[in-house]
Amino acid sequence: MSIVITNESKPFEILQCSVTCGRGVRTRAVTCHRGRRHKASDSECAAVPKPQETAKCQMMTCPAYHWTVGPWSKCSEVCQQGRQVRRVSCVSNLNQRAAPRMCEGGEPQPPTSRDCISAMCPYQWVPGPWSTCSKSCGKGYRYRRLDCRVKKSLNQSSDGAQPHVPARMCHALPRPAVSKECAMSDCNADYHWSVGPWTPCSTTCGTGFRKRRVRCLNRAGDRASKHDCNVTERPHRRQSCFLRNCLPGDCAELVASDPTSTPADGIYTVLVAGFQVSVYCHLMNETHPKTFINVEKTRNFAEIYGKRLLYPFTCPHNGERNDSCECSPDISPTAGLTRFEKVRVDFHNMKININDMTFATTEYGVDVPYGVAGDCYSAVDCPQGRFSIDLRGTGLRIADQVRWTDRGHRTSSRIERAANNALVLGRCGGYCGECNPDKWRGLVLEVDQKQRPSVGAG
């Protein structure tokens, strides 16, 4: 009798690995046979070495999964309540997107949103001194005012004080308490503190101080020794005060600050949102002076391009400007090129007056408002009209939320922003078409913290 040990797999059959990736195990059944057809018990094959039933196997490397995050969205207003968001994805080690469940069980999923970091806000709440207790005896309350001011580290005020700004600029910041309980002497006490009115502030602008009389009186209202009242806290006799910033907010405030004199037209320094900005004041001898900022006229212009293609459904020269184009010599009645060396601003509403041409020069055609461009050049996406807004060096920037709207026929526009929005370039056009700053919002300004111009610059 011959005993044969065989496995039940077919010859040369590749047994399936226990895993589809990484390291696994292959298994096979090994049986004892008598001859080729008759199974026998394993004991009958005990004298013959038994082949392995298992073997290691190595498949392709298993994909590993991990979380990836995109950049945080921008907080356009670091001093206002807001949220930043970002994209969080699960990807393999081959950088292929996968279902989020593939990353579960590993590192926790990173957050997809967070509050805007208010520490970047250039303003802070500055509490004033506590008031006298609301009750002359017994329990009452003390109160204090909160001022929103520029942080000390950023202070540019000429008198060394922290400039005041509107309270709305601090609304996203933690707000200090404005009231607290206080306890004066018992209402049946023999002595109590009596306070007089505050004197006027020692200064007409900036930080000063004021004083008042504080006396100790007995029940009859007669003056007594202060030691008799020392069982309770003595009210303050002196405290700081602030009436207004010493620097004006615009040219009109500059005239109003000293009605006895009439300043001449020229360059002055004003406070805008608590920071010093150099401006040009015009018509200072009139009732309503105008405030301008100085800009470089070669980099501040607006154009409605005056040429029209003979074949309007083309875009020659890859869309680049080429004045030797096959164009109609007729100039559109709205065409023009205007350059600006001063731009009028309204700091109360933080906007640019795009239609003021006091310090503008129109090189040809009609006046074109600031930040406007267009043409009647082509009926396809081929804009030739241009505008350039360059506020670098002024301490100001165009607000992030400012948008340009297209109007006209077959319009197209390309708006590029740089230098923290202090530089905005536009190419706009159509057949005929133009782009304008959104008429409801306007050309909104902000102080540019990255510029911080020196006093008198510009």
Coordinates of C-alpha atoms in Angstrom, one line a residue:
M1 CA 0.0 0.0 0.0
S2 CA 1.3 3.4 -0.9
I3 CA 0.5 6.5 1.2
V4 CA 0.5 9.9 -0.5
I5 CA 0.0 13.3 1.1
T6 CA -1.7 15.7 -1.2
N7 CA -3.3 19.1 -1.0
E8 CA -6.8 19.6 -2.4
S9 CA -5.7 22.5 -4.6
K10 CA -5.3 22.1 -8.2
P11 CA -1.7 22.0 -9.5
F12 CA -0.1 25.4 -9.8
E13 CA -3.2 27.1 -8.4
I14 CA -2.3 30.4 -6.6
L15 CA -4.2 30.4 -3.3
Q16 CA -5.9 33.7 -2.4
C17 CA -4.2 35.8 0.2
S18 CA -6.2 36.6 3.4
V19 CA -5.9 40.3 2.7
T20 CA -6.2 42.5 -0.4
C21 CA -3.3 44.7 0.7
G22 CA -0.3 44.5 3.0
R23 CA 0.8 41.3 4.7
G24 CA -1.5 38.3 5.0
V25 CA -1.6 34.5 5.0
R26 CA -2.4 31.9 2.3
T27 CA -4.0 28.6 3.5
R28 CA -4.5 25.2 1.8
A29 CA -6.0 21.9 2.9
V30 CA -3.5 19.0 3.2
T31 CA -5.0 15.4 3.4
C32 CA -3.6 11.9 3.6
H33 CA -4.5 9.6 0.6
R34 CA -4.1 5.9 0.0
G35 CA -3.3 5.8 -3.7
R36 CA -4.8 8.7 -5.6
R37 CA -8.4 8.4 -4.8
H38 CA -8.9 7.1 -1.3
K39 CA -8.6 9.4 1.7
A40 CA -7.0 8.0 4.8
S41 CA -6.6 9.3 8.3
D42 CA -3.8 11.6 9.2
S43 CA -2.3 8.9 11.4
E44 CA -1.6 6.7 8.4
C45 CA 0.7 9.4 7.0
A46 CA 2.5 10.1 10.3
A47 CA 5.8 8.7 8.9
V48 CA 5.8 11.2 6.0
P49 CA 6.7 14.9 6.5
K50 CA 3.5 16.9 6.2
P51 CA 3.6 19.9 3.8
Q52 CA 2.8 23.3 5.2
E53 CA -0.8 24.3 5.3
T54 CA -0.2 28.1 5.6
A55 CA 2.3 30.5 4.1
K56 CA 2.8 34.3 4.4
C57 CA 1.8 36.5 1.5
Q58 CA 2.5 40.1 0.6
M59 CA 0.1 42.1 -1.4
M60 CA 0.4 45.7 -2.6
T61 CA 0.9 48.4 0.1
C62 CA -2.3 49.2 1.9
P63 CA -3.6 52.8 1.4
A64 CA -3.2 54.9 4.5
Y65 CA -5.7 57.6 5.2
H66 CA -5.2 60.9 6.9
W67 CA -6.9 64.3 7.2
T68 CA -5.8 67.3 5.2
V69 CA -6.9 70.9 5.7
G70 CA -7.1 73.9 3.5
P71 CA -6.4 77.5 4.4
W72 CA -8.7 79.4 6.7
S73 CA -11.0 81.8 5.0
K74 CA -10.1 85.5 5.6
C75 CA -11.5 87.5 8.4
S76 CA -12.3 90.7 6.6
E77 CA -13.2 92.4 9.9
V78 CA -10.9 91.3 12.7
C79 CA -12.8 93.7 15.1
Q80 CA -16.2 92.3 14.4
Q81 CA -17.8 89.0 15.3
G82 CA -17.3 86.4 12.6
R83 CA -16.2 82.9 11.7
Q84 CA -13.5 81.5 9.6
V85 CA -14.0 78.3 7.7
R86 CA -11.8 75.8 5.9
R87 CA -12.1 72.6 3.9
V88 CA -11.2 69.3 5.7
S89 CA -10.8 66.2 3.6
C90 CA -9.9 62.6 4.1
V91 CA -7.2 61.4 1.6
S92 CA -5.0 58.4 1.1
N93 CA -1.2 58.2 1.0
L94 CA -1.6 58.4 -2.8
N95 CA -3.3 61.8 -2.3
Q96 CA -6.7 60.5 -3.5
R97 CA -9.9 61.7 -1.9
A98 CA -11.7 59.2 0.3
A99 CA -14.9 59.0 2.3
P100 CA -14.6 60.6 5.8
R101 CA -15.2 57.3 7.5
M102 CA -11.9 56.0 6.1
C103 CA -10.1 58.5 8.4
E104 CA -12.2 57.6 11.5
G105 CA -10.4 55.7 14.1
G106 CA -7.2 57.7 13.6
E107 CA -6.5 61.3 14.5
P108 CA -9.6 63.3 15.4
Q109 CA -11.0 65.3 12.5
P110 CA -9.6 68.9 12.6
P111 CA -12.2 71.7 13.1
T112 CA -13.8 73.2 10.0
S113 CA -14.6 76.6 11.6
R114 CA -13.4 78.9 14.3
D115 CA -14.1 82.4 15.6
C116 CA -12.1 85.2 14.1
I117 CA -9.0 86.0 16.2
S118 CA -9.9 89.3 17.8
A119 CA -6.3 89.7 19.1
M120 CA -5.5 91.1 15.7
C121 CA -7.9 93.9 16.3
P122 CA -6.0 97.2 16.7
Y123 CA -8.5 98.5 19.2
Q124 CA -9.3 97.7 22.9
W125 CA -11.8 98.6 25.5
V126 CA -10.4 101.1 28.1
P127 CA -12.6 101.4 31.2
G128 CA -12.9 104.8 32.9
P129 CA -12.8 105.2 36.7
W130 CA -15.6 104.0 38.9
S131 CA -18.3 106.5 39.8
T132 CA -19.3 107.3 43.4
C133 CA -21.7 104.8 44.9
S134 CA -25.2 105.5 43.8
K135 CA -26.3 105.6 47.4
S136 CA -24.8 107.9 50.1
C137 CA -25.5 105.2 52.7
G138 CA -26.2 101.5 52.5
K139 CA -25.8 99.3 49.4
G140 CA -25.7 100.8 45.9
Y141 CA -23.9 100.5 42.6
R142 CA -20.8 102.1 41.0
Y143 CA -20.7 102.6 37.3
R144 CA -18.0 103.4 34.8
R145 CA -17.8 104.2 31.1
L146 CA -16.0 102.1 28.5
D147 CA -14.1 103.8 25.7
C148 CA -13.0 102.1 22.5
R149 CA -9.4 103.2 21.8
V150 CA -6.4 102.3 19.7
K151 CA -4.0 99.9 21.5
K152 CA -1.1 101.6 23.2
S153 CA 1.4 99.6 21.1
L154 CA -0.1 101.2 18.0
N155 CA -0.6 104.7 19.4
Q156 CA 0.2 107.5 17.0
S157 CA -1.4 110.4 18.8
S158 CA 0.6 113.5 19.1
D159 CA -0.3 114.0 22.8
G160 CA 0.6 110.4 23.8
A161 CA -3.0 109.5 24.5
Q162 CA -4.8 106.5 23.1
P163 CA -7.1 108.0 20.4
H164 CA -10.8 107.3 20.8
V165 CA -12.8 105.6 18.0
P166 CA -16.5 104.7 17.7
A167 CA -17.6 101.9 20.1
R168 CA -18.7 99.7 17.2
M169 CA -15.0 98.9 16.5
C170 CA -14.7 97.1 19.8
H171 CA -18.0 95.1 19.7
A172 CA -16.3 91.8 19.0
L173 CA -13.9 92.1 22.0
P174 CA -14.6 90.9 25.5
R175 CA -16.4 93.7 27.3
P176 CA -15.3 94.7 30.9
A177 CA -17.9 95.1 33.5
V178 CA -19.5 98.5 33.7
S179 CA -21.2 98.2 37.1
K180 CA -20.5 96.7 40.5
E181 CA -22.1 96.7 43.9
C182 CA -20.8 99.0 46.6
A183 CA -21.6 99.6 50.3
M184 CA -21.3 102.9 52.0
S185 CA -21.7 103.6 55.7
D186 CA -24.8 102.5 57.5
C187 CA -27.7 105.0 56.9
N188 CA -27.9 105.4 60.7
A189 CA -24.2 106.1 61.0
D190 CA -23.0 109.3 62.7
Y191 CA -20.7 110.3 59.9
H192 CA -20.7 110.0 56.1
W193 CA -18.8 111.3 53.0
S194 CA -20.2 114.2 51.0
V195 CA -19.0 114.9 47.5
G196 CA -19.2 118.1 45.4
P197 CA -19.6 118.5 41.6
W198 CA -16.7 117.8 39.3
T199 CA -14.7 120.6 37.9
P200 CA -14.4 121.0 34.1
C201 CA -11.8 118.8 32.4
S202 CA -8.3 120.3 32.6
T203 CA -7.9 120.1 28.8
T204 CA -10.1 120.7 25.8
C205 CA -8.7 117.7 23.9
G206 CA -6.8 114.6 24.7
T207 CA -6.6 113.1 28.2
G208 CA -6.9 115.5 31.2
F209 CA -8.2 115.4 34.7
R210 CA -11.0 116.8 36.8
K211 CA -11.4 117.3 40.6
R212 CA -14.1 117.6 43.2
R213 CA -14.4 118.3 46.9
V214 CA -14.9 115.3 49.2
R215 CA -15.7 116.0 52.9
C216 CA -16.7 114.1 56.0
L217 CA -19.9 115.3 57.6
N218 CA -21.9 114.4 60.7
R219 CA -25.6 113.9 60.9
A220 CA -26.2 117.6 61.2
G221 CA -24.3 118.3 58.0
D222 CA -21.4 119.9 59.9
R223 CA -17.9 119.1 58.8
A224 CA -16.0 116.5 60.7
S225 CA -12.6 114.9 60.7
K226 CA -11.9 112.6 57.8
H227 CA -10.9 110.0 60.3
D228 CA -14.5 109.7 61.5
C229 CA -15.5 108.6 58.0
N230 CA -12.7 106.2 57.3
V231 CA -14.8 103.2 58.1
T232 CA -15.8 103.3 54.5
E233 CA -13.9 103.9 51.3
R234 CA -13.3 107.6 50.5
P235 CA -14.7 108.6 47.1
H236 CA -12.1 109.7 44.5
R237 CA -11.3 113.4 44.5
R238 CA -9.5 113.3 41.1
Q239 CA -10.1 111.3 37.9
S240 CA -9.1 111.3 34.3
C241 CA -11.3 112.8 31.6
F242 CA -11.4 112.9 27.8
L243 CA -13.5 115.3 25.7
R244 CA -12.3 114.6 22.2
N245 CA -9.2 113.6 20.2
C246 CA -6.8 116.5 19.7
L247 CA -6.4 115.7 16.0
P248 CA -9.5 116.4 13.8
G249 CA -11.3 113.7 11.9
D250 CA -11.3 115.6 8.6
C251 CA -10.7 119.1 7.2
A252 CA -14.1 120.4 8.4
E253 CA -13.3 119.4 12.0
L254 CA -10.0 121.1 11.6
V255 CA -11.7 124.5 10.9
A256 CA -14.3 123.9 13.6
S257 CA -11.6 123.2 16.2
D258 CA -10.4 126.8 16.0
P259 CA -13.1 129.2 14.8
T260 CA -10.9 132.2 15.4
S261 CA -8.5 131.3 12.6
T262 CA -8.8 130.2 9.0
P263 CA -6.2 127.6 8.0
A264 CA -4.8 127.7 4.5
D265 CA -5.3 125.0 1.9
G266 CA -2.6 122.4 2.3
I267 CA -1.5 119.1 3.8
Y268 CA -2.7 118.3 7.3
T269 CA -2.8 115.3 9.6
V270 CA -6.2 113.9 10.7
L271 CA -7.3 110.9 12.7
V272 CA -9.1 108.2 10.7
A273 CA -10.4 105.3 12.9
G274 CA -7.8 106.3 15.5
F275 CA -4.8 106.4 13.1
Q276 CA -3.0 109.3 11.6
V277 CA -3.5 109.9 7.9
S278 CA -2.1 112.7 5.8
V279 CA -4.7 114.6 3.8
Y280 CA -5.0 117.7 1.6
C281 CA -7.6 120.2 2.7
H282 CA -9.2 122.3 0.0
L283 CA -11.5 125.4 0.3
M284 CA -10.6 126.0 3.9
N285 CA -12.1 129.5 3.8
E286 CA -15.5 128.2 2.9
T287 CA -18.3 126.7 5.0
H288 CA -17.7 123.1 4.0
P289 CA -14.0 122.4 3.3
K290 CA -13.2 119.3 1.3
T291 CA -10.9 116.5 2.2
F292 CA -8.6 114.8 -0.3
I293 CA -5.8 112.3 -0.3
N294 CA -2.8 112.7 -2.4
V295 CA -2.1 109.9 -5.0
E296 CA 0.3 109.4 -7.9
K297 CA -1.6 110.4 -11.1
T298 CA 0.3 108.0 -13.3
R299 CA -1.0 105.1 -11.2
N300 CA -4.5 106.4 -10.6
F301 CA -6.6 106.7 -13.7
A302 CA -9.9 105.6 -15.3
E303 CA -10.5 105.0 -18.9
I304 CA -13.4 104.3 -21.3
Y305 CA -11.4 103.0 -24.3
G306 CA -12.5 104.8 -27.5
K307 CA -11.8 102.4 -30.3
R308 CA -14.1 99.8 -31.8
L309 CA -13.1 96.8 -33.8
L310 CA -14.2 96.6 -37.5
Y311 CA -14.8 92.9 -36.8
P312 CA -16.5 93.0 -33.4
F313 CA -16.7 89.2 -32.9
T314 CA -12.9 88.9 -32.8
C315 CA -10.3 89.5 -30.1
P316 CA -7.0 90.2 -31.9
H317 CA -3.5 90.2 -30.3
N318 CA -4.7 87.7 -27.7
G319 CA -6.7 90.4 -26.0
E320 CA -3.8 92.6 -25.3
R321 CA -3.9 96.4 -26.0
N322 CA -2.7 97.3 -29.5
D323 CA -3.6 100.7 -30.7
S324 CA -2.8 99.7 -34.3
C325 CA -5.8 97.4 -34.4
E326 CA -8.2 97.3 -37.3
C327 CA -10.6 99.7 -35.5
S328 CA -13.1 102.4 -36.3
P329 CA -11.5 105.8 -35.8
D330 CA -14.8 107.1 -34.4
I331 CA -14.5 107.7 -30.6
S332 CA -17.5 106.8 -28.5
P333 CA -19.2 109.8 -26.9
T334 CA -18.5 108.3 -23.4
A335 CA -14.8 107.6 -24.1
G336 CA -12.1 109.3 -22.1
L337 CA -9.0 108.9 -20.0
T338 CA -8.9 110.8 -16.7
R339 CA -5.9 110.8 -14.3
F340 CA -6.2 111.8 -10.6
E341 CA -3.6 113.4 -8.4
K342 CA -5.9 113.9 -5.5
V343 CA -9.0 111.9 -4.6
R344 CA -11.8 113.3 -2.5
V345 CA -12.8 111.2 0.6
D346 CA -15.6 111.2 3.1
F347 CA -14.1 109.9 6.4
H348 CA -17.4 110.0 8.2
N349 CA -18.8 107.3 5.8
M350 CA -15.3 106.0 4.8
K351 CA -15.9 106.3 1.1
I352 CA -14.2 107.8 -2.0
N353 CA -16.2 110.4 -4.0
I354 CA -15.6 108.9 -7.4
N355 CA -17.1 111.8 -9.3
D356 CA -15.1 114.7 -7.9
M357 CA -12.8 116.0 -10.6
T358 CA -11.3 119.0 -8.7
F359 CA -7.8 117.6 -9.0
A360 CA -8.3 115.4 -12.1
T361 CA -6.9 115.8 -15.6
T362 CA -8.8 114.4 -18.6
E363 CA -6.3 113.6 -21.4
Y364 CA -8.9 113.0 -24.0
G365 CA -12.7 112.6 -24.3
V366 CA -15.0 113.1 -21.3
D367 CA -14.4 112.8 -17.6
V368 CA -14.4 109.2 -16.4
P369 CA -15.2 108.6 -12.7
Y370 CA -12.6 107.1 -10.4
G371 CA -12.6 103.3 -10.4
V372 CA -14.6 103.0 -13.7
A373 CA -13.6 101.5 -17.0
G374 CA -15.2 100.2 -20.2
D375 CA -15.2 100.2 -24.0
C376 CA -17.2 99.5 -27.2
Y377 CA -14.3 97.4 -28.5
S378 CA -15.4 93.8 -28.9
A379 CA -18.5 91.6 -28.6
V380 CA -16.5 88.8 -27.1
D381 CA -14.5 88.5 -23.9
C382 CA -11.9 91.1 -24.9
P383 CA -12.0 94.1 -22.5
Q384 CA -9.7 97.1 -23.2
G385 CA -10.9 99.8 -20.8
R386 CA -8.8 100.1 -17.7
F387 CA -8.7 101.7 -14.3
S388 CA -6.0 101.8 -11.6
I389 CA -6.5 102.6 -7.9
D390 CA -3.2 102.9 -6.1
L391 CA -3.5 104.0 -2.5
R392 CA -0.1 102.7 -1.4
G393 CA 1.6 105.3 0.8
T394 CA -1.7 106.9 2.0
G395 CA -2.4 104.6 4.9
L396 CA -5.7 103.6 3.3
R397 CA -7.0 100.6 1.4
I398 CA -10.1 99.5 -0.5
A399 CA -12.4 97.4 1.8
D400 CA -12.6 93.7 1.0
Q401 CA -16.3 93.8 0.5
V402 CA -16.2 96.3 -2.3
R403 CA -17.4 94.8 -5.6
W404 CA -17.6 96.0 -9.2
T405 CA -20.7 95.5 -11.3
D406 CA -20.9 95.2 -15.0
R407 CA -23.5 97.0 -17.1
G408 CA -24.1 97.3 -20.8
H409 CA -24.1 94.7 -23.6
R410 CA -21.8 91.6 -23.7
T411 CA -19.8 92.9 -20.8
S412 CA -16.7 91.3 -19.2
S413 CA -14.4 92.5 -16.5
R414 CA -11.2 91.4 -14.7
I415 CA -10.5 92.9 -11.3
E416 CA -7.2 92.3 -9.7
R417 CA -6.3 93.2 -6.1
A418 CA -2.8 93.4 -4.5
A419 CA -0.9 95.1 -1.7
N420 CA -3.6 94.3 0.9
N421 CA -6.2 95.9 -1.4
A422 CA -4.2 99.2 -1.5
L423 CA -3.8 98.4 -5.2
V424 CA -6.8 97.5 -7.4
L425 CA -6.5 97.1 -11.2
G426 CA -9.4 96.6 -13.6
R427 CA -9.9 95.7 -17.2
C428 CA -13.5 96.1 -18.3
G429 CA -15.5 96.4 -21.5
G430 CA -18.2 95.0 -23.8
Y431 CA -20.1 96.1 -26.9
C432 CA -20.7 98.6 -25.3
G433 CA -20.1 97.9 -21.6
E434 CA -18.3 99.1 -18.5
C435 CA -17.7 98.3 -14.8
N436 CA -18.5 100.5 -11.8
P437 CA -18.1 100.2 -8.1
D438 CA -21.3 98.9 -6.7
K439 CA -23.6 101.9 -6.5
W440 CA -25.2 100.9 -3.2
R441 CA -22.0 100.2 -1.3
G442 CA -19.7 102.6 -3.1
L443 CA -15.9 102.7 -3.0
V444 CA -15.5 101.9 0.7
L445 CA -12.2 102.8 2.5
E446 CA -10.4 101.3 5.5
V447 CA -7.3 102.2 7.4
D448 CA -4.5 99.9 6.2
Q449 CA -2.7 98.6 9.3
K450 CA 0.2 97.3 7.1
Q451 CA 1.1 100.7 5.7
R452 CA 1.2 102.9 8.8
P453 CA 2.3 106.1 7.0
S454 CA 4.4 108.6 8.9
V455 CA 2.9 111.9 9.9
G456 CA 2.9 114.4 7.0
A457 CA 3.6 111.7 4.3
G458 CA 2.0 112.0 1.0

